[in-house]
Amino acid sequence: DTGVSQDPRHKITKRGQNVTFRCDPISEHNRLYWYRQTLGQGPEFLTYFQNEAQLEKSRLLSDRFSAERPKGSFSTLEIQRTEQGDSAMYLCASSLAGSPTQYFGPGTRLTVL
Amino acid sequence: QQQVKQSPQSLIVQKGGISIINCAYENTAFDYFPWYQQFPGKGPALLIAIRPDVSEKKEGRFTISFNKSAKQFSLHIMDSQPGDSATYFCAASDSGNTPLVFGKGTRLSVIA
């Protein structure tokens, strides 16, 4: 399968714990995006990378959130000191720079108890 | 500020009927308008997209109509099937130079 992959697919954690998600984009795609989707809403932009550079961060991305793409391939999204309000589906998407078409992965469903 | 407004929130259509979902945008810099289909527990899948240089784009049973002056675009699903039952999202961006801005989604149910 050559699509966007995300791991884990589901994560249950207790409030206050740290969690990390991984995204592997389509291999030739140099742009990688993170979105958050809560129940009954559309995806909301969090941050994106072009190669290893983080180009934009949403104001939704509090200081408890950090994202990296160290070698311009896979990316990780870490949430520190999780809160119940962090419960959501975290989606990753990738694209080629210059192309508006984004392809989404299956998402990681986070539940904070 | 919601930049893309989508309606209706939910839609029930008879099998074989036409499903119509509407979106309106505010930012005149937007020039790329995709529609995504999402099944429960899955990520959004690109369905069809349009640029403002054309007023309509058709791919199989799916058609986007675009009205630049009204800043509106819509998705038409012809001959709707039960397998089309999903949540549909419209989105917009500035040629990929900005992240996608999504509508809140329309939950479509196609009943036999």
JSON list of C-alpha atoms in Angstrom, two decimals:
[
{"chain": "A", "resi": 1, "resn": "ASP", "atom": "CA", "xyz": [0.00, 0.00, 0.00]},
{"chain": "A", "resi": 2, "resn": "THR", "atom": "CA", "xyz": [1.54, 3.32, -1.06]},
{"chain": "A", "resi": 3, "resn": "GLY", "atom": "CA", "xyz": [-0.91, 5.66, 0.70]},
{"chain": "A", "resi": 4, "resn": "VAL", "atom": "CA", "xyz": [-0.44, 7.73, 3.83]},
{"chain": "A", "resi": 5, "resn": "SER", "atom": "CA", "xyz": [-0.11, 5.56, 6.93]},
{"chain": "A", "resi": 6, "resn": "GLN", "atom": "CA", "xyz": [-0.56, 6.49, 10.58]},
{"chain": "A", "resi": 7, "resn": "ASP", "atom": "CA", "xyz": [0.32, 4.68, 13.76]},
{"chain": "A", "resi": 8, "resn": "PRO", "atom": "CA", "xyz": [-1.27, 3.87, 16.11]},
{"chain": "A", "resi": 9, "resn": "ARG", "atom": "CA", "xyz": [-4.81, 3.81, 14.82]},
{"chain": "A", "resi": 10, "resn": "HIS", "atom": "CA", "xyz": [-6.24, 4.11, 18.31]},
{"chain": "A", "resi": 11, "resn": "LYS", "atom": "CA", "xyz": [-4.77, 5.42, 21.55]},
{"chain": "A", "resi": 12, "resn": "ILE", "atom": "CA", "xyz": [-6.39, 5.53, 24.97]},
{"chain": "A", "resi": 13, "resn": "THR", "atom": "CA", "xyz": [-4.53, 7.42, 27.64]},
{"chain": "A", "resi": 14, "resn": "LYS", "atom": "CA", "xyz": [-5.09, 8.97, 31.02]},
{"chain": "A", "resi": 15, "resn": "ARG", "atom": "CA", "xyz": [-5.18, 12.70, 31.55]},
{"chain": "A", "resi": 16, "resn": "GLY", "atom": "CA", "xyz": [-1.71, 14.08, 32.13]},
{"chain": "A", "resi": 17, "resn": "GLN", "atom": "CA", "xyz": [0.14, 11.45, 30.12]},
{"chain": "A", "resi": 18, "resn": "ASN", "atom": "CA", "xyz": [2.21, 12.16, 27.01]},
{"chain": "A", "resi": 19, "resn": "VAL", "atom": "CA", "xyz": [1.37, 10.57, 23.68]},
{"chain": "A", "resi": 20, "resn": "THR", "atom": "CA", "xyz": [3.16, 10.43, 20.33]},
{"chain": "A", "resi": 21, "resn": "PHE", "atom": "CA", "xyz": [1.71, 9.67, 16.92]},
{"chain": "A", "resi": 22, "resn": "ARG", "atom": "CA", "xyz": [3.54, 8.83, 13.73]},
{"chain": "A", "resi": 23, "resn": "CYS", "atom": "CA", "xyz": [2.69, 9.59, 10.11]},
{"chain": "A", "resi": 24, "resn": "ASP", "atom": "CA", "xyz": [4.36, 8.17, 7.02]},
{"chain": "A", "resi": 25, "resn": "PRO", "atom": "CA", "xyz": [3.45, 10.18, 3.91]},
{"chain": "A", "resi": 26, "resn": "ILE", "atom": "CA", "xyz": [3.28, 9.02, 0.32]},
{"chain": "A", "resi": 27, "resn": "SER", "atom": "CA", "xyz": [6.93, 8.45, -0.52]},
{"chain": "A", "resi": 28, "resn": "GLU", "atom": "CA", "xyz": [7.54, 11.22, -3.04]},
{"chain": "A", "resi": 29, "resn": "HIS", "atom": "CA", "xyz": [5.45, 13.84, -1.23]},
{"chain": "A", "resi": 30, "resn": "ASN", "atom": "CA", "xyz": [7.49, 16.61, 0.35]},
{"chain": "A", "resi": 31, "resn": "ARG", "atom": "CA", "xyz": [4.62, 18.35, 2.17]},
{"chain": "A", "resi": 32, "resn": "LEU", "atom": "CA", "xyz": [3.07, 16.82, 5.25]},
{"chain": "A", "resi": 33, "resn": "TYR", "atom": "CA", "xyz": [0.08, 18.21, 7.17]},
{"chain": "A", "resi": 34, "resn": "TRP", "atom": "CA", "xyz": [-1.47, 17.48, 10.55]},
{"chain": "A", "resi": 35, "resn": "TYR", "atom": "CA", "xyz": [-5.17, 18.11, 11.17]},
{"chain": "A", "resi": 36, "resn": "ARG", "atom": "CA", "xyz": [-7.45, 17.46, 14.11]},
{"chain": "A", "resi": 37, "resn": "GLN", "atom": "CA", "xyz": [-11.06, 16.35, 13.73]},
{"chain": "A", "resi": 38, "resn": "THR", "atom": "CA", "xyz": [-13.57, 16.29, 16.55]},
{"chain": "A", "resi": 39, "resn": "LEU", "atom": "CA", "xyz": [-16.91, 14.51, 16.38]},
{"chain": "A", "resi": 40, "resn": "GLY", "atom": "CA", "xyz": [-19.30, 16.11, 13.95]},
{"chain": "A", "resi": 41, "resn": "GLN", "atom": "CA", "xyz": [-16.76, 18.63, 12.66]},
{"chain": "A", "resi": 42, "resn": "GLY", "atom": "CA", "xyz": [-14.50, 18.98, 9.68]},
{"chain": "A", "resi": 43, "resn": "PRO", "atom": "CA", "xyz": [-10.75, 18.58, 9.98]},
{"chain": "A", "resi": 44, "resn": "GLU", "atom": "CA", "xyz": [-8.96, 21.61, 11.43]},
{"chain": "A", "resi": 45, "resn": "PHE", "atom": "CA", "xyz": [-5.41, 22.47, 10.44]},
{"chain": "A", "resi": 46, "resn": "LEU", "atom": "CA", "xyz": [-2.69, 22.13, 13.07]},
{"chain": "A", "resi": 47, "resn": "THR", "atom": "CA", "xyz": [0.66, 22.41, 11.29]},
{"chain": "A", "resi": 48, "resn": "TYR", "atom": "CA", "xyz": [2.54, 21.52, 8.14]},
{"chain": "A", "resi": 49, "resn": "PHE", "atom": "CA", "xyz": [6.02, 20.75, 6.90]},
{"chain": "A", "resi": 50, "resn": "GLN", "atom": "CA", "xyz": [7.80, 21.11, 3.63]},
{"chain": "A", "resi": 51, "resn": "ASN", "atom": "CA", "xyz": [10.59, 18.58, 3.77]},
{"chain": "A", "resi": 52, "resn": "GLU", "atom": "CA", "xyz": [11.96, 18.96, 7.30]},
{"chain": "A", "resi": 53, "resn": "ALA", "atom": "CA", "xyz": [10.96, 22.61, 7.75]},
{"chain": "A", "resi": 54, "resn": "GLN", "atom": "CA", "xyz": [7.85, 23.40, 9.76]},
{"chain": "A", "resi": 55, "resn": "LEU", "atom": "CA", "xyz": [6.29, 26.20, 7.74]},
{"chain": "A", "resi": 56, "resn": "GLU", "atom": "CA", "xyz": [3.11, 27.04, 9.58]},
{"chain": "A", "resi": 57, "resn": "LYS", "atom": "CA", "xyz": [1.44, 26.37, 12.91]},
{"chain": "A", "resi": 58, "resn": "SER", "atom": "CA", "xyz": [-2.19, 27.02, 13.79]},
{"chain": "A", "resi": 59, "resn": "ARG", "atom": "CA", "xyz": [-3.17, 28.84, 16.95]},
{"chain": "A", "resi": 60, "resn": "LEU", "atom": "CA", "xyz": [-4.88, 25.53, 17.83]},
{"chain": "A", "resi": 61, "resn": "LEU", "atom": "CA", "xyz": [-1.41, 24.11, 18.38]},
{"chain": "A", "resi": 62, "resn": "SER", "atom": "CA", "xyz": [-0.82, 24.95, 22.04]},
{"chain": "A", "resi": 63, "resn": "ASP", "atom": "CA", "xyz": [2.61, 24.69, 23.62]},
{"chain": "A", "resi": 64, "resn": "ARG", "atom": "CA", "xyz": [1.72, 21.18, 24.75]},
{"chain": "A", "resi": 65, "resn": "PHE", "atom": "CA", "xyz": [1.82, 20.08, 21.12]},
{"chain": "A", "resi": 66, "resn": "SER", "atom": "CA", "xyz": [5.01, 19.57, 19.17]},
{"chain": "A", "resi": 67, "resn": "ALA", "atom": "CA", "xyz": [5.58, 18.14, 15.72]},
{"chain": "A", "resi": 68, "resn": "GLU", "atom": "CA", "xyz": [8.75, 17.08, 13.98]},
{"chain": "A", "resi": 69, "resn": "ARG", "atom": "CA", "xyz": [9.81, 15.78, 10.61]},
{"chain": "A", "resi": 70, "resn": "PRO", "atom": "CA", "xyz": [13.51, 15.24, 11.19]},
{"chain": "A", "resi": 71, "resn": "LYS", "atom": "CA", "xyz": [14.59, 13.79, 7.87]},
{"chain": "A", "resi": 72, "resn": "GLY", "atom": "CA", "xyz": [11.82, 15.09, 5.69]},
{"chain": "A", "resi": 73, "resn": "SER", "atom": "CA", "xyz": [10.14, 11.71, 5.56]},
{"chain": "A", "resi": 74, "resn": "PHE", "atom": "CA", "xyz": [7.93, 10.53, 8.44]},
{"chain": "A", "resi": 75, "resn": "SER", "atom": "CA", "xyz": [6.58, 12.94, 11.04]},
{"chain": "A", "resi": 76, "resn": "THR", "atom": "CA", "xyz": [5.67, 12.67, 14.70]},
{"chain": "A", "resi": 77, "resn": "LEU", "atom": "CA", "xyz": [3.11, 14.65, 16.67]},
{"chain": "A", "resi": 78, "resn": "GLU", "atom": "CA", "xyz": [3.55, 14.67, 20.43]},
{"chain": "A", "resi": 79, "resn": "ILE", "atom": "CA", "xyz": [1.00, 15.90, 22.95]},
{"chain": "A", "resi": 80, "resn": "GLN", "atom": "CA", "xyz": [2.31, 16.48, 26.45]},
{"chain": "A", "resi": 81, "resn": "ARG", "atom": "CA", "xyz": [0.17, 16.49, 29.60]},
{"chain": "A", "resi": 82, "resn": "THR", "atom": "CA", "xyz": [-2.93, 15.38, 27.70]},
{"chain": "A", "resi": 83, "resn": "GLU", "atom": "CA", "xyz": [-6.30, 16.86, 28.58]},
{"chain": "A", "resi": 84, "resn": "GLN", "atom": "CA", "xyz": [-9.78, 15.48, 27.94]},
{"chain": "A", "resi": 85, "resn": "GLY", "atom": "CA", "xyz": [-10.28, 18.20, 25.36]},
{"chain": "A", "resi": 86, "resn": "ASP", "atom": "CA", "xyz": [-7.47, 16.64, 23.30]},
{"chain": "A", "resi": 87, "resn": "SER", "atom": "CA", "xyz": [-9.71, 13.66, 22.53]},
{"chain": "A", "resi": 88, "resn": "ALA", "atom": "CA", "xyz": [-10.12, 13.70, 18.76]},
{"chain": "A", "resi": 89, "resn": "MET", "atom": "CA", "xyz": [-9.07, 12.07, 15.51]},
{"chain": "A", "resi": 90, "resn": "TYR", "atom": "CA", "xyz": [-5.62, 13.24, 14.46]},
{"chain": "A", "resi": 91, "resn": "LEU", "atom": "CA", "xyz": [-5.24, 13.15, 10.70]},
{"chain": "A", "resi": 92, "resn": "CYS", "atom": "CA", "xyz": [-2.12, 13.34, 8.58]},
{"chain": "A", "resi": 93, "resn": "ALA", "atom": "CA", "xyz": [-2.10, 14.31, 4.93]},
{"chain": "A", "resi": 94, "resn": "SER", "atom": "CA", "xyz": [0.61, 14.68, 2.32]},
{"chain": "A", "resi": 95, "resn": "SER", "atom": "CA", "xyz": [1.05, 16.43, -0.99]},
{"chain": "A", "resi": 96, "resn": "LEU", "atom": "CA", "xyz": [3.65, 17.51, -3.50]},
{"chain": "A", "resi": 97, "resn": "ALA", "atom": "CA", "xyz": [4.84, 21.09, -3.08]},
{"chain": "A", "resi": 98, "resn": "GLY", "atom": "CA", "xyz": [3.00, 23.21, -5.62]},
{"chain": "A", "resi": 99, "resn": "SER", "atom": "CA", "xyz": [0.05, 20.83, -5.80]},
{"chain": "A", "resi": 100, "resn": "PRO", "atom": "CA", "xyz": [-3.07, 21.59, -3.78]},
{"chain": "A", "resi": 101, "resn": "THR", "atom": "CA", "xyz": [-4.17, 17.96, -3.70]},
{"chain": "A", "resi": 102, "resn": "GLN", "atom": "CA", "xyz": [-3.81, 16.44, -0.26]},
{"chain": "A", "resi": 103, "resn": "TYR", "atom": "CA", "xyz": [-4.14, 12.74, 0.49]},
{"chain": "A", "resi": 104, "resn": "PHE", "atom": "CA", "xyz": [-5.19, 11.75, 3.97]},
{"chain": "A", "resi": 105, "resn": "GLY", "atom": "CA", "xyz": [-4.21, 8.84, 6.14]},
{"chain": "A", "resi": 106, "resn": "PRO", "atom": "CA", "xyz": [-6.67, 6.78, 8.20]},
{"chain": "A", "resi": 107, "resn": "GLY", "atom": "CA", "xyz": [-6.11, 8.88, 11.32]},
{"chain": "A", "resi": 108, "resn": "THR", "atom": "CA", "xyz": [-5.25, 8.16, 14.94]},
{"chain": "A", "resi": 109, "resn": "ARG", "atom": "CA", "xyz": [-8.19, 8.21, 17.31]},
{"chain": "A", "resi": 110, "resn": "LEU", "atom": "CA", "xyz": [-7.11, 9.59, 20.70]},
{"chain": "A", "resi": 111, "resn": "THR", "atom": "CA", "xyz": [-9.25, 9.12, 23.79]},
{"chain": "A", "resi": 112, "resn": "VAL", "atom": "CA", "xyz": [-8.15, 10.87, 26.97]},
{"chain": "A", "resi": 113, "resn": "LEU", "atom": "CA", "xyz": [-9.79, 9.50, 30.11]},
{"chain": "B", "resi": 1, "resn": "GLN", "atom": "CA", "xyz": [-14.52, 32.96, 11.80]},
{"chain": "B", "resi": 2, "resn": "GLN", "atom": "CA", "xyz": [-15.78, 30.08, 9.70]},
{"chain": "B", "resi": 3, "resn": "GLN", "atom": "CA", "xyz": [-14.38, 30.55, 6.22]},
{"chain": "B", "resi": 4, "resn": "VAL", "atom": "CA", "xyz": [-16.33, 27.74, 4.55]},
{"chain": "B", "resi": 5, "resn": "LYS", "atom": "CA", "xyz": [-19.99, 27.22, 5.36]},
{"chain": "B", "resi": 6, "resn": "GLN", "atom": "CA", "xyz": [-21.59, 23.91, 4.38]},
{"chain": "B", "resi": 7, "resn": "SER", "atom": "CA", "xyz": [-25.24, 22.90, 4.24]},
{"chain": "B", "resi": 8, "resn": "PRO", "atom": "CA", "xyz": [-27.26, 20.90, 4.95]},
{"chain": "B", "resi": 9, "resn": "GLN", "atom": "CA", "xyz": [-25.87, 19.26, 8.06]},
{"chain": "B", "resi": 10, "resn": "SER", "atom": "CA", "xyz": [-27.63, 16.02, 7.17]},
{"chain": "B", "resi": 11, "resn": "LEU", "atom": "CA", "xyz": [-29.43, 14.70, 4.11]},
{"chain": "B", "resi": 12, "resn": "ILE", "atom": "CA", "xyz": [-31.61, 11.70, 3.41]},
{"chain": "B", "resi": 13, "resn": "VAL", "atom": "CA", "xyz": [-32.07, 10.70, -0.21]},
{"chain": "B", "resi": 14, "resn": "GLN", "atom": "CA", "xyz": [-33.90, 7.83, -1.85]},
{"chain": "B", "resi": 15, "resn": "LYS", "atom": "CA", "xyz": [-31.83, 5.35, -3.84]},
{"chain": "B", "resi": 16, "resn": "GLY", "atom": "CA", "xyz": [-31.55, 6.61, -7.41]},
{"chain": "B", "resi": 17, "resn": "GLY", "atom": "CA", "xyz": [-32.17, 10.21, -6.41]},
{"chain": "B", "resi": 18, "resn": "ILE", "atom": "CA", "xyz": [-29.91, 13.26, -6.61]},
{"chain": "B", "resi": 19, "resn": "SER", "atom": "CA", "xyz": [-27.97, 14.39, -3.54]},
{"chain": "B", "resi": 20, "resn": "ILE", "atom": "CA", "xyz": [-27.03, 18.08, -3.43]},
{"chain": "B", "resi": 21, "resn": "ILE", "atom": "CA", "xyz": [-24.66, 19.61, -0.90]},
{"chain": "B", "resi": 22, "resn": "ASN", "atom": "CA", "xyz": [-23.80, 23.29, -0.87]},
{"chain": "B", "resi": 23, "resn": "CYS", "atom": "CA", "xyz": [-20.83, 25.32, 0.31]},
{"chain": "B", "resi": 24, "resn": "ALA", "atom": "CA", "xyz": [-20.07, 29.02, 0.49]},
{"chain": "B", "resi": 25, "resn": "TYR", "atom": "CA", "xyz": [-16.71, 30.62, 1.08]},
{"chain": "B", "resi": 26, "resn": "GLU", "atom": "CA", "xyz": [-15.54, 34.05, 2.15]},
{"chain": "B", "resi": 27, "resn": "ASN", "atom": "CA", "xyz": [-11.87, 34.31, 1.24]},
{"chain": "B", "resi": 28, "resn": "THR", "atom": "CA", "xyz": [-11.52, 35.49, -2.37]},
{"chain": "B", "resi": 29, "resn": "ALA", "atom": "CA", "xyz": [-7.94, 34.19, -2.42]},
{"chain": "B", "resi": 30, "resn": "PHE", "atom": "CA", "xyz": [-9.28, 30.62, -2.42]},
{"chain": "B", "resi": 31, "resn": "ASP", "atom": "CA", "xyz": [-8.87, 29.02, -5.83]},
{"chain": "B", "resi": 32, "resn": "TYR", "atom": "CA", "xyz": [-8.98, 25.29, -5.18]},
{"chain": "B", "resi": 33, "resn": "PHE", "atom": "CA", "xyz": [-12.16, 23.59, -4.01]},
{"chain": "B", "resi": 34, "resn": "PRO", "atom": "CA", "xyz": [-12.12, 19.85, -3.28]},
{"chain": "B", "resi": 35, "resn": "TRP", "atom": "CA", "xyz": [-14.78, 17.56, -1.92]},
{"chain": "B", "resi": 36, "resn": "TYR", "atom": "CA", "xyz": [-13.86, 14.72, 0.41]},
{"chain": "B", "resi": 37, "resn": "GLN", "atom": "CA", "xyz": [-15.84, 11.62, 1.36]},
{"chain": "B", "resi": 38, "resn": "GLN", "atom": "CA", "xyz": [-15.38, 10.11, 4.79]},
{"chain": "B", "resi": 39, "resn": "PHE", "atom": "CA", "xyz": [-16.68, 6.82, 6.14]},
{"chain": "B", "resi": 40, "resn": "PRO", "atom": "CA", "xyz": [-16.85, 6.19, 9.90]},
{"chain": "B", "resi": 41, "resn": "GLY", "atom": "CA", "xyz": [-13.44, 5.48, 11.39]},
{"chain": "B", "resi": 42, "resn": "LYS", "atom": "CA", "xyz": [-11.63, 6.33, 8.14]},
{"chain": "B", "resi": 43, "resn": "GLY", "atom": "CA", "xyz": [-9.70, 9.32, 6.89]},
{"chain": "B", "resi": 44, "resn": "PRO", "atom": "CA", "xyz": [-11.21, 11.67, 4.30]},
{"chain": "B", "resi": 45, "resn": "ALA", "atom": "CA", "xyz": [-10.81, 10.51, 0.69]},
{"chain": "B", "resi": 46, "resn": "LEU", "atom": "CA", "xyz": [-10.59, 12.98, -2.16]},
{"chain": "B", "resi": 47, "resn": "LEU", "atom": "CA", "xyz": [-13.65, 12.69, -4.37]},
{"chain": "B", "resi": 48, "resn": "ILE", "atom": "CA", "xyz": [-13.46, 15.51, -6.88]},
{"chain": "B", "resi": 49, "resn": "ALA", "atom": "CA", "xyz": [-12.00, 19.04, -7.03]},
{"chain": "B", "resi": 50, "resn": "ILE", "atom": "CA", "xyz": [-12.50, 22.18, -9.09]},
{"chain": "B", "resi": 51, "resn": "ARG", "atom": "CA", "xyz": [-10.65, 25.39, -9.90]},
{"chain": "B", "resi": 52, "resn": "PRO", "atom": "CA", "xyz": [-12.55, 28.66, -10.51]},
{"chain": "B", "resi": 53, "resn": "ASP", "atom": "CA", "xyz": [-11.66, 28.79, -14.20]},
{"chain": "B", "resi": 54, "resn": "VAL", "atom": "CA", "xyz": [-14.51, 26.36, -14.94]},
{"chain": "B", "resi": 55, "resn": "SER", "atom": "CA", "xyz": [-18.11, 26.43, -13.75]},
{"chain": "B", "resi": 56, "resn": "GLU", "atom": "CA", "xyz": [-18.65, 22.70, -13.67]},
{"chain": "B", "resi": 57, "resn": "LYS", "atom": "CA", "xyz": [-16.65, 19.49, -13.41]},
{"chain": "B", "resi": 58, "resn": "LYS", "atom": "CA", "xyz": [-18.05, 16.00, -13.74]},
{"chain": "B", "resi": 59, "resn": "GLU", "atom": "CA", "xyz": [-16.48, 12.69, -12.78]},
{"chain": "B", "resi": 60, "resn": "GLY", "atom": "CA", "xyz": [-18.82, 9.73, -13.11]},
{"chain": "B", "resi": 61, "resn": "ARG", "atom": "CA", "xyz": [-21.87, 10.31, -10.93]},
{"chain": "B", "resi": 62, "resn": "PHE", "atom": "CA", "xyz": [-20.23, 13.24, -9.12]},
{"chain": "B", "resi": 63, "resn": "THR", "atom": "CA", "xyz": [-20.45, 16.83, -10.37]},
{"chain": "B", "resi": 64, "resn": "ILE", "atom": "CA", "xyz": [-19.17, 20.07, -8.85]},
{"chain": "B", "resi": 65, "resn": "SER", "atom": "CA", "xyz": [-20.93, 23.28, -9.83]},
{"chain": "B", "resi": 66, "resn": "PHE", "atom": "CA", "xyz": [-19.05, 26.50, -9.12]},
{"chain": "B", "resi": 67, "resn": "ASN", "atom": "CA", "xyz": [-20.34, 30.08, -8.97]},
{"chain": "B", "resi": 68, "resn": "LYS", "atom": "CA", "xyz": [-17.43, 32.47, -8.55]},
{"chain": "B", "resi": 69, "resn": "SER", "atom": "CA", "xyz": [-19.51, 35.65, -8.26]},
{"chain": "B", "resi": 70, "resn": "ALA", "atom": "CA", "xyz": [-21.64, 34.17, -5.50]},
{"chain": "B", "resi": 71, "resn": "LYS", "atom": "CA", "xyz": [-18.63, 32.47, -3.88]},
{"chain": "B", "resi": 72, "resn": "GLN", "atom": "CA", "xyz": [-20.53, 29.21, -3.78]},
{"chain": "B", "resi": 73, "resn": "PHE", "atom": "CA", "xyz": [-19.95, 25.67, -4.97]},
{"chain": "B", "resi": 74, "resn": "SER", "atom": "CA", "xyz": [-21.95, 22.51, -4.71]},
{"chain": "B", "resi": 75, "resn": "LEU", "atom": "CA", "xyz": [-21.63, 18.75, -5.05]},
{"chain": "B", "resi": 76, "resn": "HIS", "atom": "CA", "xyz": [-24.26, 16.79, -6.94]},
{"chain": "B", "resi": 77, "resn": "ILE", "atom": "CA", "xyz": [-24.39, 13.02, -6.65]},
{"chain": "B", "resi": 78, "resn": "MET", "atom": "CA", "xyz": [-26.51, 11.53, -9.40]},
{"chain": "B", "resi": 79, "resn": "ASP", "atom": "CA", "xyz": [-28.24, 8.14, -9.07]},
{"chain": "B", "resi": 80, "resn": "SER", "atom": "CA", "xyz": [-27.37, 8.05, -5.35]},
{"chain": "B", "resi": 81, "resn": "GLN", "atom": "CA", "xyz": [-26.64, 4.58, -3.97]},
{"chain": "B", "resi": 82, "resn": "PRO", "atom": "CA", "xyz": [-26.64, 3.18, -0.43]},
{"chain": "B", "resi": 83, "resn": "GLY", "atom": "CA", "xyz": [-22.86, 2.85, -0.72]},
{"chain": "B", "resi": 84, "resn": "ASP", "atom": "CA", "xyz": [-22.68, 6.64, -1.03]},
{"chain": "B", "resi": 85, "resn": "SER", "atom": "CA", "xyz": [-23.89, 6.94, 2.56]},
{"chain": "B", "resi": 86, "resn": "ALA", "atom": "CA", "xyz": [-21.04, 8.81, 4.24]},
{"chain": "B", "resi": 87, "resn": "THR", "atom": "CA", "xyz": [-20.05, 12.25, 5.47]},
{"chain": "B", "resi": 88, "resn": "TYR", "atom": "CA", "xyz": [-19.04, 14.72, 2.78]},
{"chain": "B", "resi": 89, "resn": "PHE", "atom": "CA", "xyz": [-16.79, 17.70, 3.38]},
{"chain": "B", "resi": 90, "resn": "CYS", "atom": "CA", "xyz": [-16.16, 20.65, 1.14]},
{"chain": "B", "resi": 91, "resn": "ALA", "atom": "CA", "xyz": [-12.86, 22.46, 1.51]},
{"chain": "B", "resi": 92, "resn": "ALA", "atom": "CA", "xyz": [-10.93, 25.35, 0.04]},
{"chain": "B", "resi": 93, "resn": "SER", "atom": "CA", "xyz": [-7.37, 26.57, -0.21]},
{"chain": "B", "resi": 94, "resn": "ASP", "atom": "CA", "xyz": [-5.18, 29.08, -1.99]},
{"chain": "B", "resi": 95, "resn": "SER", "atom": "CA", "xyz": [-3.60, 26.83, -4.64]},
{"chain": "B", "resi": 96, "resn": "GLY", "atom": "CA", "xyz": [-2.11, 24.68, -1.94]},
{"chain": "B", "resi": 97, "resn": "ASN", "atom": "CA", "xyz": [-0.15, 27.61, -0.57]},
{"chain": "B", "resi": 98, "resn": "THR", "atom": "CA", "xyz": [-2.41, 27.55, 2.45]},
{"chain": "B", "resi": 99, "resn": "PRO", "atom": "CA", "xyz": [-3.75, 24.54, 4.32]},
{"chain": "B", "resi": 100, "resn": "LEU", "atom": "CA", "xyz": [-7.22, 23.29, 3.48]},
{"chain": "B", "resi": 101, "resn": "VAL", "atom": "CA", "xyz": [-10.12, 24.93, 5.28]},
{"chain": "B", "resi": 102, "resn": "PHE", "atom": "CA", "xyz": [-13.00, 22.51, 5.69]},
{"chain": "B", "resi": 103, "resn": "GLY", "atom": "CA", "xyz": [-16.73, 22.88, 6.05]},
{"chain": "B", "resi": 104, "resn": "LYS", "atom": "CA", "xyz": [-18.45, 21.15, 8.96]},
{"chain": "B", "resi": 105, "resn": "GLY", "atom": "CA", "xyz": [-19.64, 18.24, 6.86]},
{"chain": "B", "resi": 106, "resn": "THR", "atom": "CA", "xyz": [-22.89, 16.77, 5.57]},
{"chain": "B", "resi": 107, "resn": "ARG", "atom": "CA", "xyz": [-24.01, 13.36, 6.69]},
{"chain": "B", "resi": 108, "resn": "LEU", "atom": "CA", "xyz": [-25.66, 11.68, 3.71]},
{"chain": "B", "resi": 109, "resn": "SER", "atom": "CA", "xyz": [-27.93, 8.67, 4.09]},
{"chain": "B", "resi": 110, "resn": "VAL", "atom": "CA", "xyz": [-29.19, 6.96, 0.95]},
{"chain": "B", "resi": 111, "resn": "ILE", "atom": "CA", "xyz": [-32.13, 4.73, 1.66]},
{"chain": "B", "resi": 112, "resn": "ALA", "atom": "CA", "xyz": [-33.50, 1.96, -0.53]}
]
